[in-house]
Amino acid sequence: MYLAYDYPLLSAFWTMLWFVLLVMWFVLLFKVIVDVFRDDSLNGWAKAGWLIFAIALPFLGVFVYVVARGKGMGQRELAEARERQAAFDSYVRQTAGTATRAGSVDDLTRLSELRSHGDITDEEFRRAKEQILAGGAPK
């Protein structure tokens, strides 16, 4: 029966190191498999070949894939990240609507200055402000 004090500190370090390396290798294996499916330049047979190679000989298959196609793997990852960012930015712009556009803030500032100088009445200010907030241009 082994107890905690029977397991030396250096052995615990090596066990943790091997565990972390094993987890990192699995992450790399799954990234390679995802990249094989993501790559549009490969035809179906090439994708099947890379998958069989990565599954039949996992360490060698992943190593060869990273050496042979690693640069393209990074470029595809970067392109996908840019697409996700563009989609998110588009969603934010669409969701924010026209009430928060930068021009409306400038229009409201100019309108407030006109009212404070006495160039427009309070009623004209109110109507113009409603038009700006509704998304139209002031008349």
PDB file of C-alpha atoms in Angstrom, residues 3-116:
ATOM      1  CA  LEU A   3       0.850   6.484   0.886  1.00  0.00           C
ATOM      2  CA  ALA A   4       1.321  10.113  -0.107  1.00  0.00           C
ATOM      3  CA  TYR A   5       4.703  10.352   1.614  1.00  0.00           C
ATOM      4  CA  ASP A   6       5.920   7.311  -0.368  1.00  0.00           C
ATOM      5  CA  TYR A   7       5.623   9.253  -3.658  1.00  0.00           C
ATOM      6  CA  PRO A   8       8.665  11.561  -4.020  1.00  0.00           C
ATOM      7  CA  LEU A   9       8.321  15.176  -5.085  1.00  0.00           C
ATOM      8  CA  LEU A  10      10.346  14.711  -8.278  1.00  0.00           C
ATOM      9  CA  SER A  11       8.085  11.846  -9.335  1.00  0.00           C
ATOM     10  CA  ALA A  12       5.041  14.063  -8.778  1.00  0.00           C
ATOM     11  CA  PHE A  13       6.673  16.738 -10.953  1.00  0.00           C
ATOM     12  CA  TRP A  14       7.356  14.258 -13.783  1.00  0.00           C
ATOM     13  CA  THR A  15       3.834  12.852 -13.554  1.00  0.00           C
ATOM     14  CA  MET A  16       2.335  16.326 -13.841  1.00  0.00           C
ATOM     15  CA  LEU A  17       4.685  17.210 -16.716  1.00  0.00           C
ATOM     16  CA  TRP A  18       3.708  14.104 -18.694  1.00  0.00           C
ATOM     17  CA  PHE A  19       0.035  14.773 -18.008  1.00  0.00           C
ATOM     18  CA  VAL A  20       0.309  18.363 -19.284  1.00  0.00           C
ATOM     19  CA  LEU A  21       2.207  17.206 -22.378  1.00  0.00           C
ATOM     20  CA  LEU A  22      -0.451  14.571 -23.062  1.00  0.00           C
ATOM     21  CA  VAL A  23      -3.222  17.182 -22.798  1.00  0.00           C
ATOM     22  CA  MET A  24      -1.291  19.532 -25.098  1.00  0.00           C
ATOM     23  CA  TRP A  25      -0.846  16.743 -27.636  1.00  0.00           C
ATOM     24  CA  PHE A  26      -4.593  15.978 -27.619  1.00  0.00           C
ATOM     25  CA  VAL A  27      -5.344  19.674 -28.161  1.00  0.00           C
ATOM     26  CA  LEU A  28      -2.929  19.711 -31.110  1.00  0.00           C
ATOM     27  CA  LEU A  29      -4.482  16.520 -32.507  1.00  0.00           C
ATOM     28  CA  PHE A  30      -7.962  18.032 -32.423  1.00  0.00           C
ATOM     29  CA  LYS A  31      -6.687  21.290 -33.955  1.00  0.00           C
ATOM     30  CA  VAL A  32      -5.170  19.288 -36.811  1.00  0.00           C
ATOM     31  CA  ILE A  33      -8.417  17.378 -37.365  1.00  0.00           C
ATOM     32  CA  VAL A  34     -10.440  20.621 -37.364  1.00  0.00           C
ATOM     33  CA  ASP A  35      -7.944  22.216 -39.752  1.00  0.00           C
ATOM     34  CA  VAL A  36      -8.213  19.275 -42.153  1.00  0.00           C
ATOM     35  CA  PHE A  37     -11.968  19.800 -42.374  1.00  0.00           C
ATOM     36  CA  ARG A  38     -11.622  23.610 -42.568  1.00  0.00           C
ATOM     37  CA  ASP A  39      -9.127  23.615 -45.444  1.00  0.00           C
ATOM     38  CA  ASP A  40     -10.935  24.316 -48.714  1.00  0.00           C
ATOM     39  CA  SER A  41      -7.859  23.661 -50.842  1.00  0.00           C
ATOM     40  CA  LEU A  42      -7.888  19.934 -50.033  1.00  0.00           C
ATOM     41  CA  ASN A  43     -10.214  17.612 -51.897  1.00  0.00           C
ATOM     42  CA  GLY A  44     -12.102  14.811 -50.182  1.00  0.00           C
ATOM     43  CA  TRP A  45      -9.462  12.142 -50.779  1.00  0.00           C
ATOM     44  CA  ALA A  46      -6.684  14.326 -49.424  1.00  0.00           C
ATOM     45  CA  LYS A  47      -8.745  15.078 -46.317  1.00  0.00           C
ATOM     46  CA  ALA A  48      -9.437  11.372 -45.832  1.00  0.00           C
ATOM     47  CA  GLY A  49      -5.744  10.582 -46.293  1.00  0.00           C
ATOM     48  CA  TRP A  50      -4.633  13.130 -43.698  1.00  0.00           C
ATOM     49  CA  LEU A  51      -7.282  11.908 -41.247  1.00  0.00           C
ATOM     50  CA  ILE A  52      -6.300   8.267 -41.667  1.00  0.00           C
ATOM     51  CA  PHE A  53      -2.635   9.211 -41.279  1.00  0.00           C
ATOM     52  CA  ALA A  54      -3.349  11.242 -38.125  1.00  0.00           C
ATOM     53  CA  ILE A  55      -5.507   8.496 -36.609  1.00  0.00           C
ATOM     54  CA  ALA A  56      -3.451   5.425 -37.633  1.00  0.00           C
ATOM     55  CA  LEU A  57      -0.082   6.918 -36.682  1.00  0.00           C
ATOM     56  CA  PRO A  58      -1.071   9.747 -34.341  1.00  0.00           C
ATOM     57  CA  PHE A  59       2.301  11.147 -33.279  1.00  0.00           C
ATOM     58  CA  LEU A  60       3.902  10.881 -36.704  1.00  0.00           C
ATOM     59  CA  GLY A  61       0.736  12.018 -38.515  1.00  0.00           C
ATOM     60  CA  VAL A  62       0.325  15.148 -36.401  1.00  0.00           C
ATOM     61  CA  PHE A  63       4.036  15.946 -36.612  1.00  0.00           C
ATOM     62  CA  VAL A  64       4.127  15.595 -40.402  1.00  0.00           C
ATOM     63  CA  TYR A  65       0.918  17.628 -40.795  1.00  0.00           C
ATOM     64  CA  VAL A  66       2.243  20.477 -38.659  1.00  0.00           C
ATOM     65  CA  VAL A  67       5.561  20.506 -40.539  1.00  0.00           C
ATOM     66  CA  ALA A  68       3.977  20.241 -43.999  1.00  0.00           C
ATOM     67  CA  ARG A  69       0.909  22.451 -43.547  1.00  0.00           C
ATOM     68  CA  GLY A  70       1.557  24.431 -40.362  1.00  0.00           C
ATOM     69  CA  LYS A  71       1.889  27.832 -42.037  1.00  0.00           C
ATOM     70  CA  GLY A  72      -1.434  27.439 -43.833  1.00  0.00           C
ATOM     71  CA  MET A  73      -2.956  26.193 -40.596  1.00  0.00           C
ATOM     72  CA  GLY A  74      -2.108  29.481 -38.890  1.00  0.00           C
ATOM     73  CA  GLN A  75      -3.377  31.520 -41.837  1.00  0.00           C
ATOM     74  CA  ARG A  76      -6.715  29.683 -41.855  1.00  0.00           C
ATOM     75  CA  GLU A  77      -7.056  30.216 -38.104  1.00  0.00           C
ATOM     76  CA  LEU A  78      -6.347  33.930 -38.529  1.00  0.00           C
ATOM     77  CA  ALA A  79      -8.827  34.237 -41.422  1.00  0.00           C
ATOM     78  CA  GLU A  80     -11.545  32.554 -39.378  1.00  0.00           C
ATOM     79  CA  ALA A  81     -10.848  34.851 -36.413  1.00  0.00           C
ATOM     80  CA  ARG A  82     -11.146  37.887 -38.703  1.00  0.00           C
ATOM     81  CA  GLU A  83     -14.442  36.595 -40.093  1.00  0.00           C
ATOM     82  CA  ARG A  84     -15.798  36.070 -36.586  1.00  0.00           C
ATOM     83  CA  GLN A  85     -14.705  39.586 -35.579  1.00  0.00           C
ATOM     84  CA  ALA A  86     -16.314  41.106 -38.689  1.00  0.00           C
ATOM     85  CA  ALA A  87     -19.544  39.217 -38.015  1.00  0.00           C
ATOM     86  CA  PHE A  88     -19.532  40.397 -34.398  1.00  0.00           C
ATOM     87  CA  ASP A  89     -18.870  44.001 -35.423  1.00  0.00           C
ATOM     88  CA  SER A  90     -21.688  43.821 -37.957  1.00  0.00           C
ATOM     89  CA  TYR A  91     -24.023  42.397 -35.316  1.00  0.00           C
ATOM     90  CA  VAL A  92     -23.103  45.170 -32.861  1.00  0.00           C
ATOM     91  CA  ARG A  93     -23.671  47.882 -35.481  1.00  0.00           C
ATOM     92  CA  GLN A  94     -26.997  46.331 -36.469  1.00  0.00           C
ATOM     93  CA  THR A  95     -28.132  45.909 -32.866  1.00  0.00           C
ATOM     94  CA  ALA A  96     -27.036  49.381 -31.779  1.00  0.00           C
ATOM     95  CA  GLY A  97     -29.281  50.962 -34.395  1.00  0.00           C
ATOM     96  CA  THR A  98     -29.261  54.566 -35.552  1.00  0.00           C
ATOM     97  CA  ALA A  99     -29.907  56.231 -32.187  1.00  0.00           C
ATOM     98  CA  THR A 100     -26.284  55.803 -31.130  1.00  0.00           C
ATOM     99  CA  ARG A 101     -24.595  56.873 -34.353  1.00  0.00           C
ATOM    100  CA  ALA A 102     -21.839  59.448 -33.957  1.00  0.00           C
ATOM    101  CA  GLY A 103     -23.566  61.970 -36.209  1.00  0.00           C
ATOM    102  CA  SER A 104     -26.606  62.150 -33.965  1.00  0.00           C
ATOM    103  CA  VAL A 105     -24.468  63.183 -31.004  1.00  0.00           C
ATOM    104  CA  ASP A 106     -22.903  65.968 -33.071  1.00  0.00           C
ATOM    105  CA  ASP A 107     -26.345  67.055 -34.295  1.00  0.00           C
ATOM    106  CA  LEU A 108     -27.684  67.200 -30.752  1.00  0.00           C
ATOM    107  CA  THR A 109     -24.686  69.231 -29.616  1.00  0.00           C
ATOM    108  CA  ARG A 110     -25.153  71.767 -32.423  1.00  0.00           C
ATOM    109  CA  LEU A 111     -28.869  71.887 -31.733  1.00  0.00           C
ATOM    110  CA  SER A 112     -28.243  72.584 -28.044  1.00  0.00           C
ATOM    111  CA  GLU A 113     -25.837  75.387 -28.944  1.00  0.00           C
ATOM    112  CA  LEU A 114     -28.429  76.944 -31.268  1.00  0.00           C
ATOM    113  CA  ARG A 115     -31.007  76.896 -28.483  1.00  0.00           C
ATOM    114  CA  SER A 116     -28.607  78.349 -25.903  1.00  0.00           C
TER     115      SER A 116
END
